[in-house]
PDB file of C-alpha atoms in Angstrom:
ATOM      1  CA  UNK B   1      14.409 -12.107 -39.882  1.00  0.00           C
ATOM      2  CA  UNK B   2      17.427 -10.890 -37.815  1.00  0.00           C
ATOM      3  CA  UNK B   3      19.531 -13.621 -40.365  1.00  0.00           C
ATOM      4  CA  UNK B   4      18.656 -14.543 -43.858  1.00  0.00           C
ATOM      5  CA  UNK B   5      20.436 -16.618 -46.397  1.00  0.00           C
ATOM      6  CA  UNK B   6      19.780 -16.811 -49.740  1.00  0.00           C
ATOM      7  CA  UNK B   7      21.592 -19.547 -52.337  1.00  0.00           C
ATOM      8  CA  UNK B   8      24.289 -19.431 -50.318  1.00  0.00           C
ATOM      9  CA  UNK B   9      27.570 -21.281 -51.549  1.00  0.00           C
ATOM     10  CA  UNK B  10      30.997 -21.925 -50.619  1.00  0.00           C
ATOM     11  CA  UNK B  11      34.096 -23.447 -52.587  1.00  0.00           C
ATOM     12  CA  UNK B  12      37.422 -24.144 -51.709  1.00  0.00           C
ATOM     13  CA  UNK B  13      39.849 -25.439 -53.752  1.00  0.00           C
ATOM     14  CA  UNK B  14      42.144 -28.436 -52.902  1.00  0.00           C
ATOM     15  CA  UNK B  15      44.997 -28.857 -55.537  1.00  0.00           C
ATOM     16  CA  UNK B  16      43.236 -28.900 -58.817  1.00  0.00           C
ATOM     17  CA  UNK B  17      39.629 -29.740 -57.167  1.00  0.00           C
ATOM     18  CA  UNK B  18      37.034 -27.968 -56.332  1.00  0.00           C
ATOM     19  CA  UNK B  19      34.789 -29.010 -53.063  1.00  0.00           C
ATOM     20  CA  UNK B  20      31.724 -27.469 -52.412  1.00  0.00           C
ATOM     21  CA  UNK B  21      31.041 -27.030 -48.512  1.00  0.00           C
ATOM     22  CA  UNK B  22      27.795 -25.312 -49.037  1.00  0.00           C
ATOM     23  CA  UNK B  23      25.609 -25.527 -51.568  1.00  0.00           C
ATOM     24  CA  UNK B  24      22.586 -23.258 -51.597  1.00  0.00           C
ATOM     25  CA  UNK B  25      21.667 -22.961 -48.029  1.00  0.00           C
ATOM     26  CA  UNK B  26      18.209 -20.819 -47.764  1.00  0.00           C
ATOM     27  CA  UNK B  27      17.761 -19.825 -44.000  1.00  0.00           C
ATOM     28  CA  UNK B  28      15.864 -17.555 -41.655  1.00  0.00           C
ATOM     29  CA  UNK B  29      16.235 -16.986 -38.622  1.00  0.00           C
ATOM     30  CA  UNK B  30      13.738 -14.509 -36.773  1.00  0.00           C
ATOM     31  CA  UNK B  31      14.979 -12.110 -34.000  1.00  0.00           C
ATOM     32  CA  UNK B  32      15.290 -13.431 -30.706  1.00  0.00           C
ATOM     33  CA  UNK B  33      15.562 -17.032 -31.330  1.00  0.00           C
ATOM     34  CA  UNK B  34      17.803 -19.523 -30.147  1.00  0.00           C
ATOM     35  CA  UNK B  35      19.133 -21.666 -32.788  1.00  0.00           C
ATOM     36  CA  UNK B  36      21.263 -24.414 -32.964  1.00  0.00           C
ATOM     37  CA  UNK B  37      23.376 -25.618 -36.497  1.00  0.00           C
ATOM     38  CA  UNK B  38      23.832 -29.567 -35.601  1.00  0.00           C
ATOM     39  CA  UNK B  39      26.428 -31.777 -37.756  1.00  0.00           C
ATOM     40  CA  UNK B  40      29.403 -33.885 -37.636  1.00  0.00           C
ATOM     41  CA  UNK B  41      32.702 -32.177 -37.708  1.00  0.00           C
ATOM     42  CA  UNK B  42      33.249 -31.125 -41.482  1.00  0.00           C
ATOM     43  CA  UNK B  43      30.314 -30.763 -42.194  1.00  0.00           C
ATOM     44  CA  UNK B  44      30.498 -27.308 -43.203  1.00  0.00           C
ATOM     45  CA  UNK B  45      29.102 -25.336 -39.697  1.00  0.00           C
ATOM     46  CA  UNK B  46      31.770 -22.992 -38.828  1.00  0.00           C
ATOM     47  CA  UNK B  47      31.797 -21.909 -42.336  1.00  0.00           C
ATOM     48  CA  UNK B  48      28.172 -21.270 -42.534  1.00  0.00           C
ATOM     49  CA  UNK B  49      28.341 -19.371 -38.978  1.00  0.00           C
ATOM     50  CA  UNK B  50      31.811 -17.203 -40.348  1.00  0.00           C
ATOM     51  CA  UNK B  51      29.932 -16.353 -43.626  1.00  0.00           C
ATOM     52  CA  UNK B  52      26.726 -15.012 -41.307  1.00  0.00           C
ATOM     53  CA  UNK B  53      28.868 -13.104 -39.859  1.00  0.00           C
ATOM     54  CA  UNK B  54      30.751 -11.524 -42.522  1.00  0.00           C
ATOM     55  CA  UNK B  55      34.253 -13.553 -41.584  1.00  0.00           C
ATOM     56  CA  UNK B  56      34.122 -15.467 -45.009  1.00  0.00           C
ATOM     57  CA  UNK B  57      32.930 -14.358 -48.238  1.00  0.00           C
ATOM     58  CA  UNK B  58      30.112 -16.728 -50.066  1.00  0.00           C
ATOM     59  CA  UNK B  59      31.381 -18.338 -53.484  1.00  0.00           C
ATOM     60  CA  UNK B  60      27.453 -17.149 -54.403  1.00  0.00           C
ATOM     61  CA  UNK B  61      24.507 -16.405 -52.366  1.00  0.00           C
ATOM     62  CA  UNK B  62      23.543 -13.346 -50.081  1.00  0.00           C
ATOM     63  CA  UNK B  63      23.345 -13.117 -45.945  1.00  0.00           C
ATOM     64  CA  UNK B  64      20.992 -10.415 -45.071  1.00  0.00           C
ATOM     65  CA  UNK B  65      21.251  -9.526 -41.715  1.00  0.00           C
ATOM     66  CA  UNK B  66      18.292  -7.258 -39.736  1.00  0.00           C
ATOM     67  CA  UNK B  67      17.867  -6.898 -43.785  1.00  0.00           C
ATOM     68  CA  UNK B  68      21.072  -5.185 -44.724  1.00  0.00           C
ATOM     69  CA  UNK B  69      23.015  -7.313 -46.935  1.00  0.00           C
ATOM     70  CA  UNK B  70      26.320  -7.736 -45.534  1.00  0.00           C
ATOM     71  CA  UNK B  71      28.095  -8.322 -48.267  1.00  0.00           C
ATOM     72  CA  UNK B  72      26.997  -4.975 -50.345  1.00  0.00           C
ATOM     73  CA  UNK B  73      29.042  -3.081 -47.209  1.00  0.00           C
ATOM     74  CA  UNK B  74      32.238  -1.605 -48.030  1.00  0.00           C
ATOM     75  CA  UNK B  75      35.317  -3.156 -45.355  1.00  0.00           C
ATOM     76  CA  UNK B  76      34.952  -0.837 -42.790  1.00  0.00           C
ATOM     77  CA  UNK B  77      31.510  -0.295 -42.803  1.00  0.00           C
ATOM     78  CA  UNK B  78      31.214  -4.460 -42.446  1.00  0.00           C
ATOM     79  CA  UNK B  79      33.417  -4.297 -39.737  1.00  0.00           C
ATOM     80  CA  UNK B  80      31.684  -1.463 -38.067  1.00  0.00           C
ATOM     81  CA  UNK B  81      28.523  -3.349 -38.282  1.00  0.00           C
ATOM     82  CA  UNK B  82      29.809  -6.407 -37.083  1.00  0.00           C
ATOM     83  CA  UNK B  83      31.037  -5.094 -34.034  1.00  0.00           C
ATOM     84  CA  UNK B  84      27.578  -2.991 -33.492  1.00  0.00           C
ATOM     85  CA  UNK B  85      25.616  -5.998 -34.287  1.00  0.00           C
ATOM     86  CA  UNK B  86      26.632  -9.502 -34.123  1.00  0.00           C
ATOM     87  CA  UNK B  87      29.027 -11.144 -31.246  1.00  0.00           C
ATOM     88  CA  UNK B  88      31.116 -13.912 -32.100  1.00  0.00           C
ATOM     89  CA  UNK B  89      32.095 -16.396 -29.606  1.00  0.00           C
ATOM     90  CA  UNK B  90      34.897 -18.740 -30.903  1.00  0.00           C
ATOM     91  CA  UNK B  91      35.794 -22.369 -29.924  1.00  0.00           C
ATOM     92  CA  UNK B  92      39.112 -21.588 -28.749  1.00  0.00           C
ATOM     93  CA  UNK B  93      37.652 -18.619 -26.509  1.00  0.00           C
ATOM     94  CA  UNK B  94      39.501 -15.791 -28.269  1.00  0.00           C
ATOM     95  CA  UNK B  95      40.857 -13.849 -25.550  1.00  0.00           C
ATOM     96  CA  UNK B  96      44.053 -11.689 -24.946  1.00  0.00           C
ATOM     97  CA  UNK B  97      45.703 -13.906 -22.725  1.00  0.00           C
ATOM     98  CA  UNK B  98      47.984 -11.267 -21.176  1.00  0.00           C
ATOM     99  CA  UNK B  99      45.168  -8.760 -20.454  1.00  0.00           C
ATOM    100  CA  UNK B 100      43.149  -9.104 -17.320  1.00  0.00           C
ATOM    101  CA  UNK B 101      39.694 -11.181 -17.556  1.00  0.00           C
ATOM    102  CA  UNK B 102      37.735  -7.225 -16.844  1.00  0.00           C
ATOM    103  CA  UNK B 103      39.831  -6.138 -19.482  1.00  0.00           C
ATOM    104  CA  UNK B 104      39.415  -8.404 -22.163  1.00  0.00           C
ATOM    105  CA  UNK B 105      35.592  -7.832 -21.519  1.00  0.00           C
ATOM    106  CA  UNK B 106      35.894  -3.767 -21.806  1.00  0.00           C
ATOM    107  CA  UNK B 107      36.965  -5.139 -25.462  1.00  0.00           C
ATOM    108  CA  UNK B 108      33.567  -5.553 -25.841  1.00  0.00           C
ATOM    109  CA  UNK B 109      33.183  -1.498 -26.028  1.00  0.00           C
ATOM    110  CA  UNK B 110      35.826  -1.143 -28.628  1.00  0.00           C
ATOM    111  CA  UNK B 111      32.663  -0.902 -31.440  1.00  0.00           C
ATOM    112  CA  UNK B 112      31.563   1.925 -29.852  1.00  0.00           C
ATOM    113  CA  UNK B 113      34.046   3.990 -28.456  1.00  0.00           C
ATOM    114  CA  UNK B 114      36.327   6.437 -29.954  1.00  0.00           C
ATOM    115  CA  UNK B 115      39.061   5.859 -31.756  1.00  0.00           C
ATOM    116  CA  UNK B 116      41.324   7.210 -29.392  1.00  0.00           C
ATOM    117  CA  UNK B 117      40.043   5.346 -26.234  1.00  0.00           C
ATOM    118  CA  UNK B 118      40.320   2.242 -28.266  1.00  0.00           C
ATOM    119  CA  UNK B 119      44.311   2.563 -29.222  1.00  0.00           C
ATOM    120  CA  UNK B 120      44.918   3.395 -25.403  1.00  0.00           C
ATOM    121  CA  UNK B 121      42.257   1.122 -24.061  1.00  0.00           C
ATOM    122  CA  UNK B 122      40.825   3.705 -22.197  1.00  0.00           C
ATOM    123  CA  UNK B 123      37.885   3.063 -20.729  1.00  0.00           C
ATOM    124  CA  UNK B 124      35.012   4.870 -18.648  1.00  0.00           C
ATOM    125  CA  UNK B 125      33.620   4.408 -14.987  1.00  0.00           C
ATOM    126  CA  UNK B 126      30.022   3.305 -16.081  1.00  0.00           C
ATOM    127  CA  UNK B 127      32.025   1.318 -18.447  1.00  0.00           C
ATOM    128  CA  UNK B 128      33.808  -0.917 -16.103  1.00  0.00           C
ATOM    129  CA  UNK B 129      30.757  -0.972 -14.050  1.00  0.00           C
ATOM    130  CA  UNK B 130      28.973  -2.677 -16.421  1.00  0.00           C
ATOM    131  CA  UNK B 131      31.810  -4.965 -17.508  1.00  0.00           C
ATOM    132  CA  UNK B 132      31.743  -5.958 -13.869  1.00  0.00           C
ATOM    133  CA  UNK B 133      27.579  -6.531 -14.322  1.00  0.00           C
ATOM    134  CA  UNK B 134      29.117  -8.657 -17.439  1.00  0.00           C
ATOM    135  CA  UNK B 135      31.340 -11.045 -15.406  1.00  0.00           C
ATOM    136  CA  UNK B 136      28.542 -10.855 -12.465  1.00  0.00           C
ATOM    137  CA  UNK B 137      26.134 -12.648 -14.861  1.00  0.00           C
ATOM    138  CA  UNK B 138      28.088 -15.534 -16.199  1.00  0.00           C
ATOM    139  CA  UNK B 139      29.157 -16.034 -12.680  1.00  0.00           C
ATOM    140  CA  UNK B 140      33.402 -15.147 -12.500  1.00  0.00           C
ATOM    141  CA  UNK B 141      32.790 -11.449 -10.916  1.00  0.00           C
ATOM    142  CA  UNK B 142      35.117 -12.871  -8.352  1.00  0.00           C
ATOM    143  CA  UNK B 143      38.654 -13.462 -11.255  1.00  0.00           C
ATOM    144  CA  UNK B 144      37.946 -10.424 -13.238  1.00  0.00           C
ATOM    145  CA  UNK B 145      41.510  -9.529 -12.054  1.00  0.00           C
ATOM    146  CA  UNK B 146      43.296 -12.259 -12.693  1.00  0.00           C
ATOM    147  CA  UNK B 147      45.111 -12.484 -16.563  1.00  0.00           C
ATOM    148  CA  UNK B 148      42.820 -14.296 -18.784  1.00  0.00           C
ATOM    149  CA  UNK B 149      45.564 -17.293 -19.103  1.00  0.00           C
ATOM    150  CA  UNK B 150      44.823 -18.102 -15.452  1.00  0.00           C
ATOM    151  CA  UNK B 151      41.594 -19.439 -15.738  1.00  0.00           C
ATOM    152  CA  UNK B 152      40.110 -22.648 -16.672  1.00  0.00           C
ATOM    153  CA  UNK B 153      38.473 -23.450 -20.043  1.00  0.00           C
ATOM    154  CA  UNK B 154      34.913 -22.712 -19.025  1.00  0.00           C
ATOM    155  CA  UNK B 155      35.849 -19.981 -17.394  1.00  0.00           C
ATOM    156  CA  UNK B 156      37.501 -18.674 -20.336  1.00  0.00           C
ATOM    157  CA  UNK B 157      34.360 -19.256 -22.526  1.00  0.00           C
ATOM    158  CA  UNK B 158      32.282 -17.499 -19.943  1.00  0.00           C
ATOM    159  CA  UNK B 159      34.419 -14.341 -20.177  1.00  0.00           C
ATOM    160  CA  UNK B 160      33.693 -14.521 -24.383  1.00  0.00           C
ATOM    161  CA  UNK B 161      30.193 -14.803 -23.050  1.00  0.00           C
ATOM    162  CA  UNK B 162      30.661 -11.699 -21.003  1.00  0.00           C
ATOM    163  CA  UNK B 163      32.138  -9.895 -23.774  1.00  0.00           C
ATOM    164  CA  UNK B 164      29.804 -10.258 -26.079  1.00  0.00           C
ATOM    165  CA  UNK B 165      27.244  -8.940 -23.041  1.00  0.00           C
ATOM    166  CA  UNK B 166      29.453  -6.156 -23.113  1.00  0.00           C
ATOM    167  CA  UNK B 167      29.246  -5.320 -26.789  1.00  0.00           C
ATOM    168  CA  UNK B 168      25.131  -5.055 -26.625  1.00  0.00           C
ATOM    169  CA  UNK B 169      25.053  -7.048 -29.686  1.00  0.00           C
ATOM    170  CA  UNK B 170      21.940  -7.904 -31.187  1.00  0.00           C
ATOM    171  CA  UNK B 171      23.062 -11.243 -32.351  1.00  0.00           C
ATOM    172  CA  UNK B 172      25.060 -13.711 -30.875  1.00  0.00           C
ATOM    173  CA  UNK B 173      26.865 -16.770 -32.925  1.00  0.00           C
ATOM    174  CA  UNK B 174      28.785 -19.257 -31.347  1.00  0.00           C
ATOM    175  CA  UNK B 175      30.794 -21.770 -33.329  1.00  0.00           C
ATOM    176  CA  UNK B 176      31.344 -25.451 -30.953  1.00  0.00           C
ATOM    177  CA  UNK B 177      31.729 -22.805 -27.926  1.00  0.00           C
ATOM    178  CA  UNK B 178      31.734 -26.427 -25.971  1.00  0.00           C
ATOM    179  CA  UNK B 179      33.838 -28.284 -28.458  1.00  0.00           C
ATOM    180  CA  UNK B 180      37.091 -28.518 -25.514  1.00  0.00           C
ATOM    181  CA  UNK B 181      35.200 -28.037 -22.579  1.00  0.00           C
ATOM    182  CA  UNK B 182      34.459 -31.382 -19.978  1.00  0.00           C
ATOM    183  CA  UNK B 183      30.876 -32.017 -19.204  1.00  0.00           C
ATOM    184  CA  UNK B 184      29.844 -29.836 -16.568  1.00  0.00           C
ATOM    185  CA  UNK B 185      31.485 -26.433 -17.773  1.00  0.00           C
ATOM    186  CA  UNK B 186      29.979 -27.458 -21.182  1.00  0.00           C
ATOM    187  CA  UNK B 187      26.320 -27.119 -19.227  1.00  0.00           C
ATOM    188  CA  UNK B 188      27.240 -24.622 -17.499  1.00  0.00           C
ATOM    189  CA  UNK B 189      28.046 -22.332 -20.829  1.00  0.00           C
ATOM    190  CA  UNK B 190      24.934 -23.858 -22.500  1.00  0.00           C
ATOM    191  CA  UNK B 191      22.926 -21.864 -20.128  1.00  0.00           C
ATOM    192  CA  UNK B 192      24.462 -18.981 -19.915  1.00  0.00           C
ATOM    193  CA  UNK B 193      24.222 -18.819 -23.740  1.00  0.00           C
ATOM    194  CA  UNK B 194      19.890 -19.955 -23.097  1.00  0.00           C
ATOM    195  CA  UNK B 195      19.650 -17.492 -20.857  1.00  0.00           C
ATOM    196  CA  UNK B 196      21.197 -14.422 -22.749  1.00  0.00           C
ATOM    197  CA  UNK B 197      18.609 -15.779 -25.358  1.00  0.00           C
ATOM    198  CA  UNK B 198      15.462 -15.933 -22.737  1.00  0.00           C
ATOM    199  CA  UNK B 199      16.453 -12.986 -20.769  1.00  0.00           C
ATOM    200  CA  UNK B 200      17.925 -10.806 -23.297  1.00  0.00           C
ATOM    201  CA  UNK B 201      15.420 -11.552 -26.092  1.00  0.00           C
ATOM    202  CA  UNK B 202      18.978 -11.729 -28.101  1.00  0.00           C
ATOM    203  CA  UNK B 203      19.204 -14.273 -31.146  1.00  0.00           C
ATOM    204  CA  UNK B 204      21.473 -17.135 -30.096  1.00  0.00           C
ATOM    205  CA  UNK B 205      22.806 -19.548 -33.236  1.00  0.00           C
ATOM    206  CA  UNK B 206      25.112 -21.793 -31.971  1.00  0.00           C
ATOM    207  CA  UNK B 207      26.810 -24.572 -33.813  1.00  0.00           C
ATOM    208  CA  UNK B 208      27.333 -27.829 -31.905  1.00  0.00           C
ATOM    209  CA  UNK B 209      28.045 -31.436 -32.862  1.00  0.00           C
ATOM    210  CA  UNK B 210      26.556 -32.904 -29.487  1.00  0.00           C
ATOM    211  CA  UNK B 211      23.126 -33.562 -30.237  1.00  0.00           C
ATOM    212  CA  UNK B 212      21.968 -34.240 -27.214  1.00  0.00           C
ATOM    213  CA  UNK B 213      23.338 -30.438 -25.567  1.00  0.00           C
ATOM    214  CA  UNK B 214      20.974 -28.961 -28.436  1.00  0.00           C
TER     215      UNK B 214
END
């Protein structure tokens, strides 16, 4: 399985309550699947998709991912796995707003790189070429330019897409990546996202409350 999910649980506390979120969620998910999480909002999907990832911490449970539990790593060495492993694409696109759209996809490299290139954003010719192959394949080669605040909404979610291309990542979650988006650039990232799957053989969960875009 490139995602497994044993018992897991989540609490939060509200005032003197405790609500459960999760309660004992057994999952698999094999490499190279494309899998959607479908609910209502609050249902508890972003914080099953955060604790795959290693973003939130399980009340109990375990999250084995490509069969290393996550949660036995030490800080860095989750966050060095996380960025070598799994891409995250958020609902409000994540992006540097200031930086340039080819920019904010050479982010993508910052797992891999040296420490030193990654304070200065330095970044390498075949680099930047394949940044550009990035933007190329979700279709905004053309504003790669242009500061990431200049673009529309599914453009913005497209350059996330293109980031995560960037990164090589093995596994690709993406929590109501649609969620703001008007019909047609909602498509239009839903098959970008199939097609990273299909192409790419990479595993796609995405979490959606649209039932009819899964």
């Amino acid at each position: 399985a490139a995602i497994c999910t044993r018992g897991v649980t989540r609490d939060f506390a509200a005032g003197q309550q405790t609500i459960t979120v999760l309660h004992g969620i057994d999952l698999d998910i094999r490499a190279g699947e494309l899998t959607f999480l479908v609910g209502e909002s609050g249902s508890g999907k972003t914080t099953l998709i955060s604790i795959m990832c290693g973003i939130l911490w399980p009340t109990l449970g375990e999250v084995k991912v490509f069969g290393t539990d996550i949660y036995d790593l030490a800080d860095t060495e989750l966050v060095e796995f996380r960025l070598q492993n799994i891409g995250f694409i958020f609902q409000q696109f994540n992006l540097i707003d200031r930086l340039s759209v080819l920019t904010n996809v050479l982010c993508g490299f910052l797992g891999r790189a040296p420490r030193w290139r990654t304070t200065f954003l330095r970044f390498t010719k075949a680099e930047r070429k394949r940044a550009m192959e990035c933007l190329q394949r979700v279709d905004i080669a053309a504003q790669a330019t242009q500061r990431a605040s200049t673009l529309s909404g599914g453009q913005q979610q497209r350059a996330a897409i293109a980031r995560t291309l960037a990164q090589g990542a093995r596994i690709v979650l993406a929590d109501e990546p649609i969620s703001s988006l008007d019909p047609a650039s909602s498509k239009n990232v839903m098959e970008h996202l199939a097609a990273i799957n299909r192409d790419d053989r990479v595993t796609v969960v995405v979490s959606l409350h649209q039932v009819d875009y899964a």
